[in-house]
Coordinates of C-alpha atoms and ligand atoms in Angstrom, one line a residue:
M1088 CA 130.1 89.8 52.4
A1089 CA 130.0 93.0 54.6
A1090 CA 127.7 92.7 57.7
H1091 CA 124.5 93.4 56.9
P1092 CA 123.4 96.4 58.9
T1093 CA 121.0 96.8 61.6
T1094 CA 117.8 97.4 60.0
A1095 CA 115.7 100.8 61.9
F1096 CA 112.6 98.5 60.5
D1097 CA 113.3 95.4 63.3
I1098 CA 111.1 96.2 66.2
N1099 CA 112.6 96.5 69.6
V1100 CA 110.9 96.3 72.5
Q1101 CA 113.1 96.8 75.7
P1102 CA 116.0 99.6 74.9
A1103 CA 119.0 97.5 74.2
D1104 CA 120.0 98.4 78.1
G1105 CA 116.6 97.3 79.5
G1106 CA 116.2 100.9 80.3
S1107 CA 119.5 100.6 82.7
R1108 CA 120.0 104.1 82.2
Y1109 CA 116.7 105.3 84.0
K1110 CA 117.2 103.1 87.0
L1111 CA 117.9 104.8 90.2
T1112 CA 120.5 103.9 92.9
E1113 CA 120.7 104.0 96.5
E1114 CA 122.7 107.1 96.3
K1115 CA 120.4 108.7 94.0
M1116 CA 117.3 107.5 95.2
A1117 CA 115.3 110.8 97.0
T1118 CA 112.8 109.7 100.2
I1119 CA 109.1 110.7 98.3
T1120 CA 106.2 112.3 100.8
I1121 CA 102.8 112.5 99.2
F1122 CA 100.7 114.9 101.2
G1123 CA 97.4 113.9 100.5
A1124 CA 98.0 110.0 101.0
T1125 CA 94.6 109.2 102.2
G1126 CA 93.0 110.9 99.1
D1127 CA 91.7 109.2 95.7
L1128 CA 95.0 110.3 93.7
A1129 CA 97.4 108.4 96.1
S1130 CA 96.0 105.1 96.5
R1131 CA 94.3 105.1 92.4
K1132 CA 97.6 106.2 91.3
L1133 CA 100.2 107.2 92.6
F1134 CA 101.0 104.2 95.1
P1135 CA 100.5 101.5 92.4
A1136 CA 102.7 104.0 90.8
V1137 CA 105.6 103.7 93.6
Y1138 CA 104.7 100.3 93.2
N1139 CA 105.5 98.8 89.3
L1140 CA 108.5 101.5 89.4
W1141 CA 110.0 99.6 92.6
N1142 CA 109.4 95.8 91.4
S1143 CA 110.2 96.4 87.9
G1144 CA 113.7 97.4 89.9
F1145 CA 113.6 101.4 88.3
L1146 CA 114.3 101.7 92.2
P1147 CA 116.0 100.6 94.6
K1148 CA 114.9 97.9 97.1
K1149 CA 115.0 99.4 99.6
I1150 CA 113.2 103.0 99.5
A1151 CA 111.4 105.3 101.9
V1152 CA 107.8 106.4 101.1
V1153 CA 105.7 108.8 103.9
G1154 CA 102.3 109.7 103.3
V1155 CA 101.2 112.9 104.9
A1156 CA 97.8 113.8 105.4
R1157 CA 95.2 115.3 108.2
K1158 CA 93.7 112.3 109.9
P1159 CA 95.6 110.4 112.7
K1160 CA 97.1 106.9 111.5
T1161 CA 99.9 104.5 112.4
D1162 CA 102.4 103.2 110.3
A1163 CA 101.2 99.4 110.5
Q1164 CA 96.6 100.7 109.5
F1165 CA 98.9 103.3 106.3
R1166 CA 100.5 99.8 105.2
E1167 CA 97.4 97.7 105.4
E1168 CA 95.2 100.2 103.8
M1169 CA 97.6 100.7 100.7
C1170 CA 97.8 97.4 101.0
E1171 CA 94.3 97.3 100.0
A1172 CA 95.1 100.4 97.6
L1173 CA 97.4 97.9 95.3
K1174 CA 95.2 95.2 94.9
K1175 CA 92.4 97.1 93.3
H1176 CA 94.6 99.7 91.9
S1177 CA 98.3 98.8 90.4
R1178 CA 98.4 97.3 86.9
S1179 CA 100.5 94.8 87.8
T1180 CA 100.6 92.5 91.7
D1181 CA 103.1 90.9 90.7
G1182 CA 105.1 89.7 93.3
L1183 CA 102.4 91.1 96.1
G1184 CA 101.2 88.2 98.3
D1185 CA 98.4 88.9 100.7
A1186 CA 100.4 91.0 103.1
C1187 CA 101.8 93.1 100.4
D1188 CA 105.6 92.7 102.2
P1189 CA 108.7 93.3 101.2
F1190 CA 106.9 96.9 99.7
V1191 CA 105.3 98.5 102.2
S1192 CA 107.4 98.0 104.7
N1193 CA 108.9 100.9 103.1
L1194 CA 105.5 102.8 103.9
Y1195 CA 105.1 105.4 106.4
Y1196 CA 102.5 107.7 108.0
Q1197 CA 102.5 111.4 109.2
Q1198 CA 100.0 113.1 110.2
V1199 CA 100.1 117.1 109.6
E1200 CA 97.7 119.7 109.9
F1201 CA 98.6 121.0 106.9
H1202 CA 98.8 125.2 108.3
D1203 CA 100.5 123.9 111.4
P1204 CA 104.4 124.5 111.4
A1205 CA 104.9 122.6 114.5
A1206 CA 104.2 119.4 112.6
Y1207 CA 106.4 120.5 110.2
V1208 CA 109.4 120.5 112.4
K1209 CA 108.2 117.0 113.1
L1210 CA 107.9 115.7 109.5
R1211 CA 111.1 116.5 109.4
E1212 CA 112.5 114.7 112.4
R1213 CA 110.4 112.5 111.1
L1214 CA 112.0 112.5 108.1
E1215 CA 115.7 112.5 109.1
E1216 CA 114.8 109.1 111.6
I1217 CA 113.7 107.3 108.8
E1218 CA 116.5 108.1 106.0
K1219 CA 119.1 107.4 108.9
K1220 CA 117.5 104.0 109.6
S1221 CA 117.1 103.2 105.9
N1222 CA 120.5 104.6 105.5
M1223 CA 119.1 107.0 102.8
P1224 CA 121.1 110.0 101.1
G1225 CA 118.5 112.7 102.4
H1226 CA 117.0 113.9 98.8
R1227 CA 113.2 114.5 99.1
L1228 CA 110.3 114.8 96.6
H1229 CA 107.2 115.8 98.0
Y1230 CA 104.3 115.4 95.8
M1231 CA 101.0 117.7 96.2
A1232 CA 98.2 115.8 95.7
V1233 CA 96.1 117.8 97.5
A1234 CA 93.5 120.7 97.3
P1235 CA 95.2 123.9 95.2
E1236 CA 94.4 125.7 97.8
Y1237 CA 97.1 123.9 100.3
F1238 CA 99.5 124.1 97.5
A1239 CA 101.0 127.1 98.6
P1240 CA 100.8 127.2 102.6
I1241 CA 102.5 124.1 102.3
I1242 CA 105.5 124.4 100.2
E1243 CA 105.7 127.8 102.6
Q1244 CA 105.9 125.3 105.3
L1245 CA 108.3 123.2 103.8
S1246 CA 110.0 126.0 103.7
A1247 CA 110.0 127.0 106.9
A1248 CA 111.2 124.2 108.4
G1249 CA 114.0 123.4 106.4
L1250 CA 112.1 120.5 104.3
T1251 CA 113.3 122.4 100.4
R1252 CA 117.2 122.6 100.8
N1253 CA 118.7 122.1 97.7
N1254 CA 122.4 122.0 97.9
N1255 CA 124.3 122.1 95.0
G1256 CA 125.6 118.5 94.9
G1257 CA 124.5 117.5 98.4
P1258 CA 120.6 116.6 99.2
W1259 CA 118.2 118.1 96.8
S1260 CA 114.3 118.6 97.2
R1261 CA 111.8 118.8 94.5
V1262 CA 107.9 119.2 94.3
V1263 CA 105.4 118.1 92.5
I1264 CA 102.3 119.6 91.6
E1265 CA 99.4 118.4 90.5
K1266 CA 96.8 119.9 88.7
P1267 CA 94.9 122.0 88.6
F1268 CA 97.4 124.7 89.1
G1269 CA 95.2 127.8 89.5
H1270 CA 91.9 128.9 88.1
D1271 CA 92.3 131.4 86.2
L1272 CA 95.5 133.6 84.8
D1273 CA 95.3 135.4 87.5
S1274 CA 95.2 132.8 89.9
A1275 CA 97.8 130.7 88.6
R1276 CA 99.9 134.1 88.0
A1277 CA 99.6 134.5 91.9
L1278 CA 100.1 130.9 92.6
N1279 CA 103.5 131.2 90.9
N1280 CA 104.3 134.2 92.4
R1281 CA 104.0 132.4 95.6
L1282 CA 106.0 129.1 94.6
S1283 CA 109.0 131.3 93.9
K1284 CA 110.0 133.0 97.1
A1285 CA 109.3 129.7 98.2
I1286 CA 112.0 127.4 96.3
T1287 CA 112.8 127.6 93.0
E1288 CA 111.4 126.7 89.7
D1289 CA 113.7 123.8 89.0
Q1290 CA 112.4 122.4 91.6
I1291 CA 109.0 122.1 90.6
Y1292 CA 107.4 119.5 88.7
R1293 CA 104.1 120.7 87.5
I1294 CA 102.5 117.5 86.1
D1295 CA 100.2 117.1 83.0
H1296 CA 99.5 113.0 83.6
Y1297 CA 98.8 113.2 79.6
L1298 CA 102.8 113.9 79.1
G1299 CA 103.4 110.8 80.8
K1300 CA 101.1 108.7 78.9
E1301 CA 103.1 106.3 76.6
T1302 CA 101.4 107.2 73.1
V1303 CA 102.0 111.2 74.0
Q1304 CA 105.3 110.3 74.3
N1305 CA 105.3 108.3 71.1
I1306 CA 104.4 111.5 69.1
F1307 CA 108.2 113.0 69.4
A1308 CA 109.4 109.6 68.7
F1309 CA 107.1 110.0 65.6
R1310 CA 107.9 113.4 64.5
F1311 CA 110.7 113.8 65.1
G1312 CA 112.7 109.8 65.0
N1313 CA 111.6 109.3 61.1
A1314 CA 112.4 111.8 57.9
I1315 CA 109.3 111.2 56.1
F1316 CA 106.6 112.3 58.3
E1317 CA 108.0 116.6 59.1
P1318 CA 108.2 117.6 56.0
L1319 CA 104.1 117.6 55.6
F1320 CA 103.7 118.9 58.8
N1321 CA 103.2 122.3 58.0
Q1322 CA 100.3 124.5 56.1
K1323 CA 101.1 123.6 52.9
Y1324 CA 100.0 120.1 53.3
I1325 CA 97.2 119.6 56.2
D1326 CA 94.0 120.8 56.0
H1327 CA 92.5 120.6 59.6
V1328 CA 93.8 118.9 63.1
Q1329 CA 91.2 117.2 65.4
I1330 CA 92.0 116.8 69.0
T1331 CA 89.1 114.7 71.0
M1332 CA 89.3 114.0 74.1
A1333 CA 85.8 111.9 74.9
E1334 CA 85.1 110.2 77.9
K1335 CA 82.0 108.7 79.2
V1336 CA 82.0 108.6 82.7
G1337 CA 80.4 111.9 83.9
M1338 CA 80.2 113.1 87.9
E1339 CA 81.2 109.5 89.4
G1340 CA 78.8 110.7 92.0
R1341 CA 81.8 112.5 93.8
R1342 CA 83.1 115.2 91.7
G1343 CA 80.0 117.5 91.2
A1344 CA 81.3 119.7 93.6
F1345 CA 84.4 120.3 92.0
Y1346 CA 83.5 120.0 88.5
D1347 CA 80.8 122.7 89.1
Q1348 CA 83.3 125.1 89.8
T1349 CA 85.7 123.9 87.2
G1350 CA 84.0 122.9 83.5
A1351 CA 85.7 121.6 81.0
L1352 CA 87.6 124.4 79.8
R1353 CA 89.5 124.9 82.9
D1354 CA 89.7 121.3 83.7
V1355 CA 91.3 119.9 80.8
V1356 CA 91.5 122.0 77.9
Q1357 CA 94.2 124.8 79.6
N1358 CA 95.7 121.6 80.5
H1359 CA 95.7 117.8 78.7
L1360 CA 94.1 119.1 75.0
L1361 CA 96.4 122.3 75.0
Q1362 CA 99.7 119.8 75.4
L1363 CA 98.5 117.6 73.1
L1364 CA 98.0 120.6 70.4
C1365 CA 101.7 121.6 71.3
L1366 CA 103.2 118.5 70.4
V1367 CA 101.8 117.9 67.1
A1368 CA 102.9 121.4 66.4
M1369 CA 105.4 121.9 68.1
E1370 CA 109.0 123.2 65.9
P1371 CA 111.7 119.6 66.7
P1372 CA 113.7 121.4 69.0
A1373 CA 117.5 120.7 68.4
I1374 CA 118.4 118.5 70.7
S1375 CA 116.7 117.1 73.4
G1376 CA 116.3 117.9 77.2
A1377 CA 113.6 120.2 79.2
K1378 CA 114.8 123.6 78.1
P1379 CA 114.6 123.2 74.2
T1380 CA 111.1 121.1 74.5
R1381 CA 109.7 122.9 76.5
D1382 CA 111.3 126.6 75.1
E1383 CA 109.3 124.8 71.7
K1384 CA 106.3 124.1 73.5
V1385 CA 106.3 127.6 75.0
K1386 CA 106.4 129.0 71.1
V1387 CA 102.8 127.2 70.2
L1388 CA 101.7 128.0 73.1
S1389 CA 102.1 131.7 72.2
A1390 CA 101.4 132.0 68.7
V1391 CA 97.8 130.2 69.8
E1392 CA 94.9 132.7 68.6
V1393 CA 91.1 132.9 70.1
P1394 CA 88.9 133.7 67.1
K1395 CA 87.5 136.4 69.2
G1396 CA 86.6 138.5 66.3
E1397 CA 84.5 135.5 64.6
P1398 CA 81.0 134.8 65.4
L1399 CA 80.9 132.8 68.9
D1400 CA 79.4 129.7 67.2
R1401 CA 81.2 129.7 64.2
W1402 CA 84.3 129.1 66.5
S1403 CA 82.9 127.3 69.7
V1404 CA 80.1 125.6 70.9
R1405 CA 79.5 124.8 75.1
G1406 CA 77.4 121.7 76.2
Q1407 CA 75.9 120.3 79.3
Y1408 CA 74.7 116.7 79.4
T1409 CA 71.0 116.1 80.3
E1410 CA 69.4 113.3 81.9
G1411 CA 69.7 109.4 79.7
P1412 CA 69.1 105.9 80.6
G1413 CA 70.5 105.1 83.4
V1414 CA 72.5 108.1 83.4
K1415 CA 71.6 111.3 86.0
G1416 CA 71.7 114.4 84.3
Y1417 CA 74.5 116.5 85.3
L1418 CA 72.3 119.2 87.0
S1419 CA 70.7 116.2 89.2
E1420 CA 74.5 115.5 90.1
E1421 CA 75.6 116.1 93.7
G1422 CA 77.4 119.5 94.2
V1423 CA 76.2 120.7 91.2
A1424 CA 73.8 124.1 91.2
P1425 CA 70.3 123.3 89.9
D1426 CA 70.6 126.1 87.5
S1427 CA 74.6 125.5 87.0
I1428 CA 75.4 126.4 83.2
T1429 CA 79.0 125.2 83.5
E1430 CA 80.1 123.5 80.3
T1431 CA 80.7 119.3 80.7
Y1432 CA 81.4 119.4 76.8
A1433 CA 83.8 121.9 75.2
A1434 CA 84.4 122.3 71.1
L1435 CA 87.4 124.9 70.1
R1436 CA 88.5 125.7 66.4
L1437 CA 91.9 127.8 67.2
R1438 CA 94.2 129.0 65.1
I1439 CA 98.1 129.2 65.5
D1440 CA 99.9 132.3 64.0
N1441 CA 103.0 131.0 63.0
W1442 CA 104.8 130.5 60.1
R1443 CA 104.0 126.9 60.1
W1444 CA 100.2 126.9 61.0
A1445 CA 98.8 129.7 60.0
G1446 CA 95.6 128.8 58.5
V1447 CA 95.3 125.3 59.4
P1448 CA 92.4 125.1 62.0
F1449 CA 92.8 123.3 65.4
M1450 CA 89.8 121.6 66.2
L1451 CA 89.7 120.9 70.4
R1452 CA 86.6 118.6 71.6
T1453 CA 86.5 117.2 75.0
G1454 CA 83.0 115.9 76.9
K1455 CA 81.6 114.1 79.8
C1456 CA 79.1 111.3 79.3
L1457 CA 79.7 111.1 75.1
K1458 CA 79.6 107.7 73.4
E1459 CA 82.9 106.4 73.8
R1460 CA 86.1 107.0 76.3
V1461 CA 88.9 107.7 73.5
T1462 CA 91.6 110.5 73.3
E1463 CA 92.7 110.8 69.9
I1464 CA 94.8 113.5 67.5
A1465 CA 93.9 113.4 63.9
V1466 CA 95.8 115.1 61.1
Q1467 CA 94.2 115.6 58.1
F1468 CA 95.4 116.2 54.8
K1469 CA 95.3 118.2 51.6
Q1470 CA 93.3 116.7 48.8
P1471 CA 94.9 115.8 45.7
P1472 CA 95.5 119.5 43.7
T1473 CA 93.7 117.7 40.7
H1474 CA 91.0 115.4 40.1
Y1475 CA 93.0 112.8 38.2
F1476 CA 89.9 110.4 38.5
R1477 CA 87.1 112.6 37.2
D1478 CA 86.8 111.1 34.0
Y1479 CA 85.9 107.7 35.4
G1480 CA 82.9 109.4 37.2
I1481 CA 84.4 109.0 40.6
A1482 CA 83.7 111.2 43.8
M1483 CA 87.0 112.6 45.0
P1484 CA 89.2 110.3 46.7
Q1485 CA 88.8 111.2 50.9
P1486 CA 91.9 113.0 51.7
N1487 CA 94.8 111.3 54.1
M1488 CA 94.4 111.3 57.4
L1489 CA 97.2 110.4 60.0
A1490 CA 95.3 109.5 63.6
F1491 CA 97.2 108.7 66.5
R1492 CA 94.9 106.9 69.1
I1493 CA 96.0 108.4 72.4
Q1494 CA 93.7 106.3 74.7
P1495 CA 92.5 103.0 74.5
D1496 CA 93.6 100.7 72.0
E1497 CA 96.6 102.6 71.6
A1498 CA 97.7 103.0 67.8
I1499 CA 98.6 105.0 64.9
S1500 CA 96.5 104.7 61.7
L1501 CA 97.1 106.3 58.1
R1502 CA 94.4 106.0 55.9
F1503 CA 95.3 106.6 52.3
N1504 CA 93.2 105.6 48.9
A1505 CA 93.6 102.2 46.8
K1506 CA 92.2 100.7 44.1
P1507 CA 89.5 97.9 44.8
P1508 CA 90.4 95.3 42.2
G1509 CA 88.6 94.3 39.2
M1510 CA 87.9 95.8 35.7
S1511 CA 86.3 99.6 36.8
M1512 CA 88.5 101.8 38.5
Q1513 CA 87.5 103.0 41.8
I1514 CA 88.9 104.5 44.7
A1515 CA 88.5 103.4 48.2
P1516 CA 90.1 104.3 51.5
V1517 CA 92.4 102.0 53.1
N1518 CA 94.2 102.3 56.6
M1519 CA 97.9 101.4 57.3
D1520 CA 97.9 100.1 61.1
F1521 CA 100.3 100.6 64.2
N1522 CA 98.9 98.5 67.0
Y1523 CA 101.2 98.9 70.5
G1524 CA 99.7 95.7 71.6
E1525 CA 100.1 94.0 68.2
S1526 CA 103.7 95.1 67.7
F1527 CA 105.1 95.5 71.4
K1528 CA 103.9 92.8 73.2
T1529 CA 104.2 94.3 76.3
E1530 CA 101.8 96.1 79.4
L1531 CA 102.3 100.0 78.9
P1532 CA 103.4 101.8 81.8
E1533 CA 101.1 104.0 83.8
A1534 CA 101.5 107.6 83.1
Y1535 CA 102.4 108.4 86.9
E1536 CA 104.9 105.9 86.8
R1537 CA 106.3 107.3 84.1
L1538 CA 106.5 111.4 85.5
I1539 CA 107.5 109.6 88.9
L1540 CA 110.8 108.2 87.8
D1541 CA 111.3 111.4 86.0
A1542 CA 111.1 113.8 89.0
L1543 CA 113.4 111.2 90.9
R1544 CA 116.1 111.6 88.0
G1545 CA 115.5 115.0 88.1
D1546 CA 114.0 115.3 84.6
S1547 CA 111.6 118.1 83.8
T1548 CA 110.9 117.7 80.0
L1549 CA 107.4 116.6 80.2
F1550 CA 106.5 119.1 83.4
M1551 CA 105.1 122.6 83.0
R1552 CA 107.1 125.5 83.3
S1553 CA 105.8 128.6 84.6
D1554 CA 105.9 130.3 81.8
E1555 CA 104.0 127.5 80.0
I1556 CA 101.3 127.6 82.3
D1557 CA 100.9 131.0 81.9
Y1558 CA 100.6 131.1 78.6
A1559 CA 97.9 128.2 78.6
W1560 CA 95.8 130.2 80.8
Q1561 CA 96.1 133.4 79.0
I1562 CA 94.2 131.0 75.8
A1563 CA 91.8 129.9 78.3
T1564 CA 90.9 132.9 80.1
A1565 CA 90.8 134.6 77.0
I1566 CA 88.0 132.1 76.1
A1567 CA 86.3 132.4 79.3
E1568 CA 85.9 135.8 78.8
E1569 CA 84.5 135.1 75.6
W1570 CA 81.8 133.0 76.9
K1571 CA 81.0 135.4 79.7
D1572 CA 77.9 137.2 78.0
A1573 CA 76.9 133.6 75.5
P1574 CA 74.0 131.8 75.6
P1575 CA 74.0 128.9 78.4
P1576 CA 75.8 125.8 77.1
S1577 CA 73.5 123.8 74.2
L1578 CA 72.3 120.1 75.8
Y1579 CA 73.0 117.1 74.9
R1580 CA 71.9 113.6 75.5
P1581 CA 74.8 110.9 77.4
G1582 CA 75.8 108.4 75.1
T1583 CA 75.8 110.9 71.8
W1584 CA 78.8 112.7 70.4
G1585 CA 77.6 116.1 72.3
P1586 CA 76.3 119.4 70.8
Q1587 CA 75.0 119.3 67.0
E1588 CA 76.2 122.7 66.8
A1589 CA 79.3 121.3 67.1
D1590 CA 79.5 120.7 63.4
R1591 CA 79.2 124.5 62.8
L1592 CA 83.1 124.7 63.7
F1593 CA 83.9 123.3 59.8
E1594 CA 81.3 125.6 58.0
T1595 CA 84.2 127.2 57.3
C1596 CA 87.4 124.1 56.5
A1597 CA 86.6 121.0 55.0
G1598 CA 85.7 117.7 57.0
K1599 CA 83.8 117.2 59.6
W1600 CA 84.3 115.8 63.5
R1601 CA 85.1 112.0 63.3
T1602 CA 83.6 109.3 64.7
P1603 CA 86.6 107.4 66.4
Ligands
BG6_1046 C1 92.0 115.4 84.6 C2 90.2 115.3 85.0 O1 92.8 115.6 84.5 O2 91.8 113.9 83.6 C3 89.2 114.5 84.3 O3 90.4 116.7 85.8 C4 89.3 113.5 83.3 O4 88.2 115.0 84.6 C5 90.8 113.0 83.4 O5 88.4 112.7 83.6 C6 91.1 112.1 82.4 O6 92.3 111.3 82.6 P1 92.6 110.1 81.9 O7 93.9 109.3 82.0 O8 91.4 108.6 82.3 O9 92.1 110.3 80.4

């Protein structure tokens, strides 16, 4: 009897090789410098990510991570602080022990005044000394976890000090740049221009941590690893797409000053939401890899249309949260101007003007201090073309809905209609659910783990190219332009789903905002 073919339906939790093709050997490992090492991002996300990669064997045992910042500090102090941070923030504390040894013995600290050329010469000497001592090959990954105004000055200084060499076949250097990449189209272009004089595009890894989320990458697997859904992903079958990124938190007492200069559009629409839109809307690249994938995303972004000619309140709503039970109003947050009109909520109806998506509204929504923390993409299909059940006195069945739950309770759910048992003909919606927790009994890695590993491996698929950033800013800037002379944001109470006015965005299409 012929052997039973391996069924594609078996859930294979780990890659057959345990992910070994992603493991870095000593010759391929880079020295990592983290600029902004004393900041929040570094202690909450970056060092824990490096620890988890190291602890799960993706990095060699001997590594060198150099924290760089302006405060004076010894290696010993820094190791102690990072040990505390790991105990607090790492998703796994397995193997950490009391003193976090031996992991923290791989950490070093170097004080650098960001505008002082001599400090970069010292940094280079320090890196050479550490690399020699640890027998490391001299590749370098510089991570910019600093305020955006320092991105260009630091990278220019690194380049001037010979810290960005990129020898073909020899030691390489790469730079990871955090968001926000620019404040608008002009500043993003100016930054891209400045960087292009110091380093080459292939050395730049512009991060959007949403792309590192397991569930976001799973959109690739779902769309391009299954043959049954992709033929339906177009204007013939899809009524509209809703992308929601809702947060329960407000300013958390520390982000007011930054946020007030930024607002929801620049903080998350320009990057996270447009990236999610790209992933649901892009064409399947012919082959995998950074260039084909990013080319397709760029095509989507270049086809996004802001419905400028339409009345503003039909396609965009801005909101700002007021005071609520136990929650300060936005205007009372530290660092926020008392008469600020910065939006803490934004809802948009955009179009993608291409063959696949013409006429399909893409509804985007995000906000702070909303009812739940949830990010999801919901694809609503069209109604059946005829109402077969009319004569039974049954209402038109609900349209099919495919929902990608990005976080929390990561899942994919497909809603379809079924007949509840009984003598009468009835139609009721039911769900077919795939739940990460139940199907893959394993903890999901953090987005930063994936992205740091990719940057070390030289895979830029999940990072943004300069033209992608440019198109995303063109969209955000066009929206901001339309908002310039608009009335101030509508107010909403914390713990709700945002301003009622957002419902108007559905006036020209079927459906309503989901309450996930
Ligand atoms: C950041 C934004 O990029 O993403 C924050 O600046 C937001 O305002 C955060 O809170 C949300 O990230 P996550 O991973 O918690 O959804």
